[in-house]
PDB file of N, CA and C in Angstrom:
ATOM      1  N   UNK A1267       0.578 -29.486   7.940  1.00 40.00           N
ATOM      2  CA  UNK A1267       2.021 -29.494   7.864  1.00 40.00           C
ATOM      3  C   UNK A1267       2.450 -30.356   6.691  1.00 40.00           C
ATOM      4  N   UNK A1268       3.323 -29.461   5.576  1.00 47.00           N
ATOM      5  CA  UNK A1268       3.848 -30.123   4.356  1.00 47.00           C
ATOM      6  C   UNK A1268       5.380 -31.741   5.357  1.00 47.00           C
ATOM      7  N   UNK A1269       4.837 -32.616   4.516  1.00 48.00           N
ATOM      8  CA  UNK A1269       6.203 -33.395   4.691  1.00 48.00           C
ATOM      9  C   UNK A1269       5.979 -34.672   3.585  1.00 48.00           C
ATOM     10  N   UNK A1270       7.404 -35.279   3.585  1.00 51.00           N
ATOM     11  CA  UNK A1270       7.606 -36.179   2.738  1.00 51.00           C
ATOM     12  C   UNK A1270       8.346 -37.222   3.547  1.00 51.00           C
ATOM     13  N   UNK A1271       8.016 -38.597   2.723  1.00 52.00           N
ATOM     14  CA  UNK A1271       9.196 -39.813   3.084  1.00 52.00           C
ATOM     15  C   UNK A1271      10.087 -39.792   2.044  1.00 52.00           C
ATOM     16  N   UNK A1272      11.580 -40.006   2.827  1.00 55.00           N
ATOM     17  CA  UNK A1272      12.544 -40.093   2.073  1.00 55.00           C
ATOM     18  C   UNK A1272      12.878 -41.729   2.280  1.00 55.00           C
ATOM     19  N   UNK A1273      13.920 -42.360   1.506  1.00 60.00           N
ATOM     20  CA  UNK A1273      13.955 -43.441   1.238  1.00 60.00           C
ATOM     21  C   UNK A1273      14.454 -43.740   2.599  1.00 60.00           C
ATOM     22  N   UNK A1274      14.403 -44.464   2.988  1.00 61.00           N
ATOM     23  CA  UNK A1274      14.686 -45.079   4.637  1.00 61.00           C
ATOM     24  C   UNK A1274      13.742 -44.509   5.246  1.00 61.00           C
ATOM     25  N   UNK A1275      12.438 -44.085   5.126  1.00 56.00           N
ATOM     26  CA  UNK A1275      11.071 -44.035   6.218  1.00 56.00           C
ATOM     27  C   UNK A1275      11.615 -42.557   6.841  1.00 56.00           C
ATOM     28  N   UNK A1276      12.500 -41.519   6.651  1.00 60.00           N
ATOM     29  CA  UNK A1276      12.673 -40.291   7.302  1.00 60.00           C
ATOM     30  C   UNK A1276      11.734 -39.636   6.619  1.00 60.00           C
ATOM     31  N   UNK A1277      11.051 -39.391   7.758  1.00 61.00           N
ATOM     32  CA  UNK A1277       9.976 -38.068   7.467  1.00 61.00           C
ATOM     33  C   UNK A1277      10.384 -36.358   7.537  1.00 61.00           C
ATOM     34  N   UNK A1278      10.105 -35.674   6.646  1.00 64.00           N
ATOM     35  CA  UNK A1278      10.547 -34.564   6.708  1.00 64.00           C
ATOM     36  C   UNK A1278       9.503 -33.601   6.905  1.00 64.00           C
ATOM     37  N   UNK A1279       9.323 -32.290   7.528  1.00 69.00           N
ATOM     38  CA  UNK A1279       8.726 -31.243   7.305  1.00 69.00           C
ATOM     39  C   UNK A1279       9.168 -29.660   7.111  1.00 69.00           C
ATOM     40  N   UNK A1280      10.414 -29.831   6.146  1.00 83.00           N
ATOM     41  CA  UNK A1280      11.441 -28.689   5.949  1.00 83.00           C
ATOM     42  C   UNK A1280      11.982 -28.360   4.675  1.00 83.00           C
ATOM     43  N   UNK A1281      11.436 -28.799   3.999  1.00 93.00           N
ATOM     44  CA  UNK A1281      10.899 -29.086   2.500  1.00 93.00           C
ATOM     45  C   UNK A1281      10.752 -27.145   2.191  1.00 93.00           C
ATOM     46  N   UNK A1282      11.864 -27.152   1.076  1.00 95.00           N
ATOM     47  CA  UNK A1282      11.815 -25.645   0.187  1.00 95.00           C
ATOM     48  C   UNK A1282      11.812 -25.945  -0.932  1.00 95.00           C
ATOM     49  N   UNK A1283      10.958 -25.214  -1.961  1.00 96.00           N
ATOM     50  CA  UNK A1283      11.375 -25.084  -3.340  1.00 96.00           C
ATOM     51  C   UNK A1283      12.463 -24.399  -3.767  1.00 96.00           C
ATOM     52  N   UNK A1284      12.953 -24.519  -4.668  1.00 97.00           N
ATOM     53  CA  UNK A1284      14.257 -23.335  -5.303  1.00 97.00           C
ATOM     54  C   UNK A1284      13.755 -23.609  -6.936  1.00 97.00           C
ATOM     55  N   UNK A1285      13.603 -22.099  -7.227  1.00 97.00           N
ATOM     56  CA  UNK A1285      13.623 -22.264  -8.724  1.00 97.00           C
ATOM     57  C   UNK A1285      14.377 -21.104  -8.875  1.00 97.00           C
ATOM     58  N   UNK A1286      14.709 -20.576 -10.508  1.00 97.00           N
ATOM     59  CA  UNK A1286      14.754 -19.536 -11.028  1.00 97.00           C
ATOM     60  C   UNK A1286      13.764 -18.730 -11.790  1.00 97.00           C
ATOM     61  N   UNK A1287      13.634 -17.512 -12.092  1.00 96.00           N
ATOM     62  CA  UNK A1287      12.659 -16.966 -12.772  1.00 96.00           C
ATOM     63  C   UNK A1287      13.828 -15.536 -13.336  1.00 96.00           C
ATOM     64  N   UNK A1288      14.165 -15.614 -14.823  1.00 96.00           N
ATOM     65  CA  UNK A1288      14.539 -14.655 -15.036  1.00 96.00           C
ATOM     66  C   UNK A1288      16.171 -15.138 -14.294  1.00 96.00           C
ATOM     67  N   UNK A1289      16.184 -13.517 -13.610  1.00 96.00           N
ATOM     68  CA  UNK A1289      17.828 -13.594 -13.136  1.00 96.00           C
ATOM     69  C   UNK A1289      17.705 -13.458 -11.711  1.00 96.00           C
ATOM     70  N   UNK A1290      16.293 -13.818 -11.654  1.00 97.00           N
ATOM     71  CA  UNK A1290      15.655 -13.654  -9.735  1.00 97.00           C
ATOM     72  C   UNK A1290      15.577 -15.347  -9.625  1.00 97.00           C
ATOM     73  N   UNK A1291      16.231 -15.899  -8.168  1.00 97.00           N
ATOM     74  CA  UNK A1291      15.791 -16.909  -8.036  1.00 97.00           C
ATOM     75  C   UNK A1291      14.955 -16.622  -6.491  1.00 97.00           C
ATOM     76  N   UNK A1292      13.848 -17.753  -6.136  1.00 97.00           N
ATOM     77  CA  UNK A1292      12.909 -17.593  -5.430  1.00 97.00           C
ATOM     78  C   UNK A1292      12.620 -19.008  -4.843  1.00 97.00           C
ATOM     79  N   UNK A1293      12.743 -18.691  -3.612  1.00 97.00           N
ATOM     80  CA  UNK A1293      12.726 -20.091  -2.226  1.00 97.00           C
ATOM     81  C   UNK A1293      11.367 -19.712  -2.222  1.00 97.00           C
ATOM     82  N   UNK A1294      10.846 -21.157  -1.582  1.00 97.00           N
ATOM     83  CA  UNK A1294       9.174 -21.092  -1.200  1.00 97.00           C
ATOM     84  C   UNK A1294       9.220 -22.262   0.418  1.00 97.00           C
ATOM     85  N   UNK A1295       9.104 -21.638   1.358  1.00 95.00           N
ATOM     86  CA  UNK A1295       8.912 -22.688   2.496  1.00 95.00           C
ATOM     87  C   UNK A1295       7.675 -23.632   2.272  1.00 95.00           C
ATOM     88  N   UNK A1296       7.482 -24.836   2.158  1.00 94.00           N
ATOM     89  CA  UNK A1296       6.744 -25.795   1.870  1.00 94.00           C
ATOM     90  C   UNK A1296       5.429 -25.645   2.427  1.00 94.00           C
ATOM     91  N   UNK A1297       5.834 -25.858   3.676  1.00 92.00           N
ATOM     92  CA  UNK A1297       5.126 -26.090   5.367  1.00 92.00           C
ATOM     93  C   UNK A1297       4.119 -24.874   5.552  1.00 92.00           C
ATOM     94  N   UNK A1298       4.716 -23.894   5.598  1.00 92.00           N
ATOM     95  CA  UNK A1298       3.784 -22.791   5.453  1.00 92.00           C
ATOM     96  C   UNK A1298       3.583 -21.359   4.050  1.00 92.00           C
ATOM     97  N   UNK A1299       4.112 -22.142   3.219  1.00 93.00           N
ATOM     98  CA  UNK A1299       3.615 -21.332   1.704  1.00 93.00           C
ATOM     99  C   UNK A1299       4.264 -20.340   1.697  1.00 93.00           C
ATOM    100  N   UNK A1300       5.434 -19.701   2.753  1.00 95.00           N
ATOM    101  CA  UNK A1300       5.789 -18.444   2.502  1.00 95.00           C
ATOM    102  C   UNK A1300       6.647 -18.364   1.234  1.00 95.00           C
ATOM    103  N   UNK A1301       7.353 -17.164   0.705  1.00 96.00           N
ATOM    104  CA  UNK A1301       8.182 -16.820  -0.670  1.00 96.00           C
ATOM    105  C   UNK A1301       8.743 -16.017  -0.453  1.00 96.00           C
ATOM    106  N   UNK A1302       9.825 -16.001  -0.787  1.00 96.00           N
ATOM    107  CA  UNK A1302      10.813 -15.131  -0.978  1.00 96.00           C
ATOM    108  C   UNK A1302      11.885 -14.811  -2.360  1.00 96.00           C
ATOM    109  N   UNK A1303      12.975 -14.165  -2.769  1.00 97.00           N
ATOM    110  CA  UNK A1303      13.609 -13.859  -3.631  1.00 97.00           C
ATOM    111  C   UNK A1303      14.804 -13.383  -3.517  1.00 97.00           C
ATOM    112  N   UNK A1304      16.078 -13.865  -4.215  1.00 97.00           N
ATOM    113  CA  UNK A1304      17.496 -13.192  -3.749  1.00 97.00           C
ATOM    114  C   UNK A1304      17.867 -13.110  -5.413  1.00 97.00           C
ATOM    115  N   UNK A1305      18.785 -12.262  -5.768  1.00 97.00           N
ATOM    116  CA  UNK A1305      19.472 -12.833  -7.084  1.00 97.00           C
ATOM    117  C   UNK A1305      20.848 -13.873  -7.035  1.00 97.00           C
ATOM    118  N   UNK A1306      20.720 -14.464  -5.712  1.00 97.00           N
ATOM    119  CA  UNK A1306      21.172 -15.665  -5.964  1.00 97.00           C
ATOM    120  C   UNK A1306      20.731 -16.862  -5.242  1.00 97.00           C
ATOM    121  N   UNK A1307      21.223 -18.138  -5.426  1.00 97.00           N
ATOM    122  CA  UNK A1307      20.341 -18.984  -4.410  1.00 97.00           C
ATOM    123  C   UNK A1307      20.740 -18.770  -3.096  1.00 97.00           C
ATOM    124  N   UNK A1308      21.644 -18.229  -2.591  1.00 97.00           N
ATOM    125  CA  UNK A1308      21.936 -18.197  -0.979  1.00 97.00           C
ATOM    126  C   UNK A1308      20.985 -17.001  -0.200  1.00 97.00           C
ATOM    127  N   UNK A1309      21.533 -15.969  -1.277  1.00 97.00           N
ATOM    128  CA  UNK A1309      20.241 -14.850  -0.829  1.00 97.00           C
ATOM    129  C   UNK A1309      18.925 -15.150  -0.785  1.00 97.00           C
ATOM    130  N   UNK A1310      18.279 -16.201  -1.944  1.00 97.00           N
ATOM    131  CA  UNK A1310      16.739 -16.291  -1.720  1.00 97.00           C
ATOM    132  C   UNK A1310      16.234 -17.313  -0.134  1.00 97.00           C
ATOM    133  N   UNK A1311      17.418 -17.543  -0.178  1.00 97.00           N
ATOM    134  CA  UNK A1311      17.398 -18.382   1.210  1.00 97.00           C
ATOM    135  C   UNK A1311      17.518 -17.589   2.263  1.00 97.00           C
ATOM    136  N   UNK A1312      18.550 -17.029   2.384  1.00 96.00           N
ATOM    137  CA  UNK A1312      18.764 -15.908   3.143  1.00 96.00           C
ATOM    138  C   UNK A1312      17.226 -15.261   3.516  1.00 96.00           C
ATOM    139  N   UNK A1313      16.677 -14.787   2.844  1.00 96.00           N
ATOM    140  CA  UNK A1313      15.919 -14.112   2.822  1.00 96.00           C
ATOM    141  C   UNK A1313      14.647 -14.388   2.986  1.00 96.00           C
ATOM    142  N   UNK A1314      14.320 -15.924   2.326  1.00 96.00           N
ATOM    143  CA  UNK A1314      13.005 -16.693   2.943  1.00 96.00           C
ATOM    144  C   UNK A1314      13.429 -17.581   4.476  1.00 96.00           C
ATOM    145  N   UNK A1315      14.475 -17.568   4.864  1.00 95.00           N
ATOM    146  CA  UNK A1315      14.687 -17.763   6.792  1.00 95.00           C
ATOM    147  C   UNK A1315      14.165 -17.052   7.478  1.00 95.00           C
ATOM    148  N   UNK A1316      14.823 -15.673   6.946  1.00 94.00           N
ATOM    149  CA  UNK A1316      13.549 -14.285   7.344  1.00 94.00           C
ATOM    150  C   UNK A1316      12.564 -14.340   7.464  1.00 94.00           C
ATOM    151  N   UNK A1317      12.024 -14.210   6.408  1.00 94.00           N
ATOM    152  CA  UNK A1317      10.083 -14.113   5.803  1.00 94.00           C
ATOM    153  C   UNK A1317       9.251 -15.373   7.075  1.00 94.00           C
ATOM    154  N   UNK A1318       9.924 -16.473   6.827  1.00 94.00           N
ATOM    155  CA  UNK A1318       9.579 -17.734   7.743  1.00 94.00           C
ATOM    156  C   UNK A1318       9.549 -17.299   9.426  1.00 94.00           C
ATOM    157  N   UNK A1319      10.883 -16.204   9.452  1.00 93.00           N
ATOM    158  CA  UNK A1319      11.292 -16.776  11.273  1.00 93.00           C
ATOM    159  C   UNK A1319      10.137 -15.254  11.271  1.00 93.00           C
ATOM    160  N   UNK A1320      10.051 -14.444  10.533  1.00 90.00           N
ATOM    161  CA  UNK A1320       8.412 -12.900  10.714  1.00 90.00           C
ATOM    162  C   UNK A1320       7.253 -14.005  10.861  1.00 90.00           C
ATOM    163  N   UNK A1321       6.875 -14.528   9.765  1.00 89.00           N
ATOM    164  CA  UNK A1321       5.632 -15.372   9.398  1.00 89.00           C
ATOM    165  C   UNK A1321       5.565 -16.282  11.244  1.00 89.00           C
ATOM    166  N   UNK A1322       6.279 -16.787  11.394  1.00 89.00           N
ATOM    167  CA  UNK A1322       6.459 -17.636  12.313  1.00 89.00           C
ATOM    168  C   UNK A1322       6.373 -17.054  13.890  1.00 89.00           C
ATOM    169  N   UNK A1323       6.617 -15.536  13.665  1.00 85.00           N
ATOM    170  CA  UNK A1323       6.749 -14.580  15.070  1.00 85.00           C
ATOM    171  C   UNK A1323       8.126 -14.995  15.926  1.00 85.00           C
ATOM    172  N   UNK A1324       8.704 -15.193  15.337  1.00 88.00           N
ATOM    173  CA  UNK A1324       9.892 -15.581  15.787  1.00 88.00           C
ATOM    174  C   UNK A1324      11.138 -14.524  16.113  1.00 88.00           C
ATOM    175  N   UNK A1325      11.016 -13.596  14.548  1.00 86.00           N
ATOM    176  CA  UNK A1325      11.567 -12.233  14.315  1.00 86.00           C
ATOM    177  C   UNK A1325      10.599 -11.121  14.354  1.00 86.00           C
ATOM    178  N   UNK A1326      10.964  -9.599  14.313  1.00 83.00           N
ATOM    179  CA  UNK A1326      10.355  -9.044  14.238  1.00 83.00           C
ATOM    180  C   UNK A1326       9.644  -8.220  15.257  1.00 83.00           C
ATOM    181  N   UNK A1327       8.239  -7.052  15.847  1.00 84.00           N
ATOM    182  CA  UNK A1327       7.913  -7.248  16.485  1.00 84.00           C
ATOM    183  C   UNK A1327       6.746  -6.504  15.582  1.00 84.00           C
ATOM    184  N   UNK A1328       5.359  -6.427  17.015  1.00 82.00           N
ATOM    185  CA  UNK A1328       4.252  -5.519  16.502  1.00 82.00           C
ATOM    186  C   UNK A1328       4.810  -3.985  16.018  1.00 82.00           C
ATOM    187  N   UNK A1329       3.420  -3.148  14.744  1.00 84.00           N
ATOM    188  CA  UNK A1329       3.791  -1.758  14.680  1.00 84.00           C
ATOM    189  C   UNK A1329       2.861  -1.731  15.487  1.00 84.00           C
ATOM    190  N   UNK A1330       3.960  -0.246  16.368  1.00 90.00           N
ATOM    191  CA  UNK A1330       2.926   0.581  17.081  1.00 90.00           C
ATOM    192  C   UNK A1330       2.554   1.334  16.152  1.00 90.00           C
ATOM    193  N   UNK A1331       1.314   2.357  17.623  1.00 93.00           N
ATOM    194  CA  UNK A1331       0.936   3.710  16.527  1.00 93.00           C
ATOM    195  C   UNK A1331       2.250   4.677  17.010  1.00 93.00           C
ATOM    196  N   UNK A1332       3.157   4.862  17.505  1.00 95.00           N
ATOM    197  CA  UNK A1332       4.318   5.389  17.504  1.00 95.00           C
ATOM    198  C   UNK A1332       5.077   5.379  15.837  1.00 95.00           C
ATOM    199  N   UNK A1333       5.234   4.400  15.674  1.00 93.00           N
ATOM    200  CA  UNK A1333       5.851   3.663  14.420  1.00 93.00           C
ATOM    201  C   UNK A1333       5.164   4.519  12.897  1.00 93.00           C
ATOM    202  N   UNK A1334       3.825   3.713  13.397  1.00 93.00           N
ATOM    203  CA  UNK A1334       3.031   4.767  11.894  1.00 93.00           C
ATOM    204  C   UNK A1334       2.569   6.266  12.321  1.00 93.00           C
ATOM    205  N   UNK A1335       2.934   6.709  13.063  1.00 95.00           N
ATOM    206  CA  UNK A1335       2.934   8.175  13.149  1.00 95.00           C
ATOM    207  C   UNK A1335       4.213   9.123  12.922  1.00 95.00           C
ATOM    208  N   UNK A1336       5.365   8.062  12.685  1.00 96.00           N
ATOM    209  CA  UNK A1336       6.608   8.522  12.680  1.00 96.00           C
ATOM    210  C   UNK A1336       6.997   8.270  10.917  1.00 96.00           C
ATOM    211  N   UNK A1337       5.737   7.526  10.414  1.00 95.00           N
ATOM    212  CA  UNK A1337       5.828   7.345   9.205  1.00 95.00           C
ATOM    213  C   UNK A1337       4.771   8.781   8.611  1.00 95.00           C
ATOM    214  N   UNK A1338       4.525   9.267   9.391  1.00 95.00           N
ATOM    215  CA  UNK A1338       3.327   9.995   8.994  1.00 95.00           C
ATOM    216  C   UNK A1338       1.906   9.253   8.518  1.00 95.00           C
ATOM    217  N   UNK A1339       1.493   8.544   8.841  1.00 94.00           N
ATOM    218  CA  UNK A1339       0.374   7.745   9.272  1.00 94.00           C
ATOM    219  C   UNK A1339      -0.384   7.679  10.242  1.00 94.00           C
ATOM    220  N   UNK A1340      -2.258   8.231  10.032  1.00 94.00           N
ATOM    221  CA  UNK A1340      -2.756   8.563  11.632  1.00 94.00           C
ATOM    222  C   UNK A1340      -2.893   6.831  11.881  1.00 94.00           C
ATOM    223  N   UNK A1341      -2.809   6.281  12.884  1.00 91.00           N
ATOM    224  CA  UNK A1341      -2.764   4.996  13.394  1.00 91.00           C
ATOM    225  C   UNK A1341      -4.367   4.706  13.454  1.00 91.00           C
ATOM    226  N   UNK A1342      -5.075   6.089  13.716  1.00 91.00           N
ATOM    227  CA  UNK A1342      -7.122   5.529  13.546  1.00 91.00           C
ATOM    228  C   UNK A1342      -7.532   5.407  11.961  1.00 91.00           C
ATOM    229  N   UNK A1343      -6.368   5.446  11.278  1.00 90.00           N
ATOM    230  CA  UNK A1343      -6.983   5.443   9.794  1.00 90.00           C
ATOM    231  C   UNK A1343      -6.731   3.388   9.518  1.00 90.00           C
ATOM    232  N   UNK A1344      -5.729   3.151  10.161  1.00 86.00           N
ATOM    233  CA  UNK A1344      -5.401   1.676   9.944  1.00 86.00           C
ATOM    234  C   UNK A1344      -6.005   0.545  10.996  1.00 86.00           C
ATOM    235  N   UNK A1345      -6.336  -0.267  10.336  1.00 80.00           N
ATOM    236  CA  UNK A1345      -7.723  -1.604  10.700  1.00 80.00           C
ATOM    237  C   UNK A1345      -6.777  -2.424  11.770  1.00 80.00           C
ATOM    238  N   UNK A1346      -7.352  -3.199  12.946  1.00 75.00           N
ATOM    239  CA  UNK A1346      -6.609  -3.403  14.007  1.00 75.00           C
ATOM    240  C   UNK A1346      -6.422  -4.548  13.847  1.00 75.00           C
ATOM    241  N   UNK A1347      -7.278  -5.168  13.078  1.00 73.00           N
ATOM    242  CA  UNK A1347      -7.035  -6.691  12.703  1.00 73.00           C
ATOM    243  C   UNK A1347      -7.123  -6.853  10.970  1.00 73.00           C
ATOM    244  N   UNK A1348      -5.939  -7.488  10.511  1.00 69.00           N
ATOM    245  CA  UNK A1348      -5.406  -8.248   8.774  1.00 69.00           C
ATOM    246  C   UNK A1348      -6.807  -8.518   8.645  1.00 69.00           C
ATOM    247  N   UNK A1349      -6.740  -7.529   7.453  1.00 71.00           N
ATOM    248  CA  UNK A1349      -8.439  -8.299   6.726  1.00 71.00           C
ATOM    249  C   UNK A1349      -7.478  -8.806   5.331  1.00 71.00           C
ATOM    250  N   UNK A1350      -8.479  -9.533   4.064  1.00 69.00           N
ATOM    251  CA  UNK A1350      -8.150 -10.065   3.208  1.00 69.00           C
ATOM    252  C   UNK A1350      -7.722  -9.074   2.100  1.00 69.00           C
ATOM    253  N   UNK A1351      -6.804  -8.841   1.685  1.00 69.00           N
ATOM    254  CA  UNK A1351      -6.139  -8.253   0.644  1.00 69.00           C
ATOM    255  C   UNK A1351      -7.190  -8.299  -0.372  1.00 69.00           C
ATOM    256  N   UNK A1352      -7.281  -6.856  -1.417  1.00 72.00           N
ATOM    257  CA  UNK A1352      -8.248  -6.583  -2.393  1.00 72.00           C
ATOM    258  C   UNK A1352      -7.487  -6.915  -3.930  1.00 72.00           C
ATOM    259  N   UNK A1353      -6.947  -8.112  -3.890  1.00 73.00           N
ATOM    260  CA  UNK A1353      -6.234  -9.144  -5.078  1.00 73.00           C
ATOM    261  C   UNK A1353      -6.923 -10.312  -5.377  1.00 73.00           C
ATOM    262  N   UNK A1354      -6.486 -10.283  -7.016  1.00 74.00           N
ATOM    263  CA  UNK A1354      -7.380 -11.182  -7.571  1.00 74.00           C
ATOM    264  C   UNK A1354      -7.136 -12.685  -6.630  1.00 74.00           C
ATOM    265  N   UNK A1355      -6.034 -12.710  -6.543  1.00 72.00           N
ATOM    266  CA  UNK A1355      -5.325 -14.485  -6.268  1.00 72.00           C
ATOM    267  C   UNK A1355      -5.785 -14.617  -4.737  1.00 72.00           C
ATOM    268  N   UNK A1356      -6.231 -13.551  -3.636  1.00 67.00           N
ATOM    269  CA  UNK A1356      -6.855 -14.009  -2.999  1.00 67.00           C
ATOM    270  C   UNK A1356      -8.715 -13.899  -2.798  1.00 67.00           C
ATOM    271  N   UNK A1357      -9.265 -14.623  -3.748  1.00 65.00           N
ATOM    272  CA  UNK A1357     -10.411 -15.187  -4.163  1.00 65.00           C
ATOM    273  C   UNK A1357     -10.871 -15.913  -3.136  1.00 65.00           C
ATOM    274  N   UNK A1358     -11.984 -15.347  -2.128  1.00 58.00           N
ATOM    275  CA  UNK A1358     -12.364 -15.909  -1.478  1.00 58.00           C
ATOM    276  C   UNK A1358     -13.681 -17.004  -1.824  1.00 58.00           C
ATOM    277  N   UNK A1359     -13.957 -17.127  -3.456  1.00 58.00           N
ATOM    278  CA  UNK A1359     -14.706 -17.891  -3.501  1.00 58.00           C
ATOM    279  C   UNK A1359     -13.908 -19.931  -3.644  1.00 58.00           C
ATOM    280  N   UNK A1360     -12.415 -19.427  -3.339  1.00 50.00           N
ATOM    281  CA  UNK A1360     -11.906 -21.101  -3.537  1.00 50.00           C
ATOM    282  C   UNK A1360     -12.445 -21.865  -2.345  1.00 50.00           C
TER     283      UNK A1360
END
């Protein structure tokens, strides 16, 4: 768990980045690494509360195979458990 001391000994663990990139700006939840993007700062917030309260299971729910069959997707073609994404940046030799 990301946290910091602020001046008077308050400990925090709610800590976001905000930057810009371009004309996209992009929140990053500290604590658990998630990211997000709005083209403005309320939206990238907006929008990484989201990403956080999914990430977190908070929002959201499971896909069924209802769901990906309604996408046209056979549900025995898709893996039942998150394996590691076939991207460079997740390098499982770190």
């Amino acid at each position: 768990m990301a946290s910091t001391t602020q001046p008077g000994g308050d400990e925090r663990s709610d800590e976001v980045h905000l930057w810009r990139e371009g004309d996209v700006w992009i929140a990053k939840d500290v604590e658990t690494g998630v990211a997000s993007q709005g083209d403005s700062r309320g939206e990238a917030l907006e929008m990484l509360d989201e990403a956080v309260a999914l990430h977190e299971g908070e929002a959201g729910r499971p896909v069924t195979d209802a769901d990906l069959e309604e996408l046209g997707i056979d549900p025995d073609s898709v893996p039942g458990d998150p394996g590691q994404p076939d991207a460079p940046w997740f390098d499982a030799a770190e």
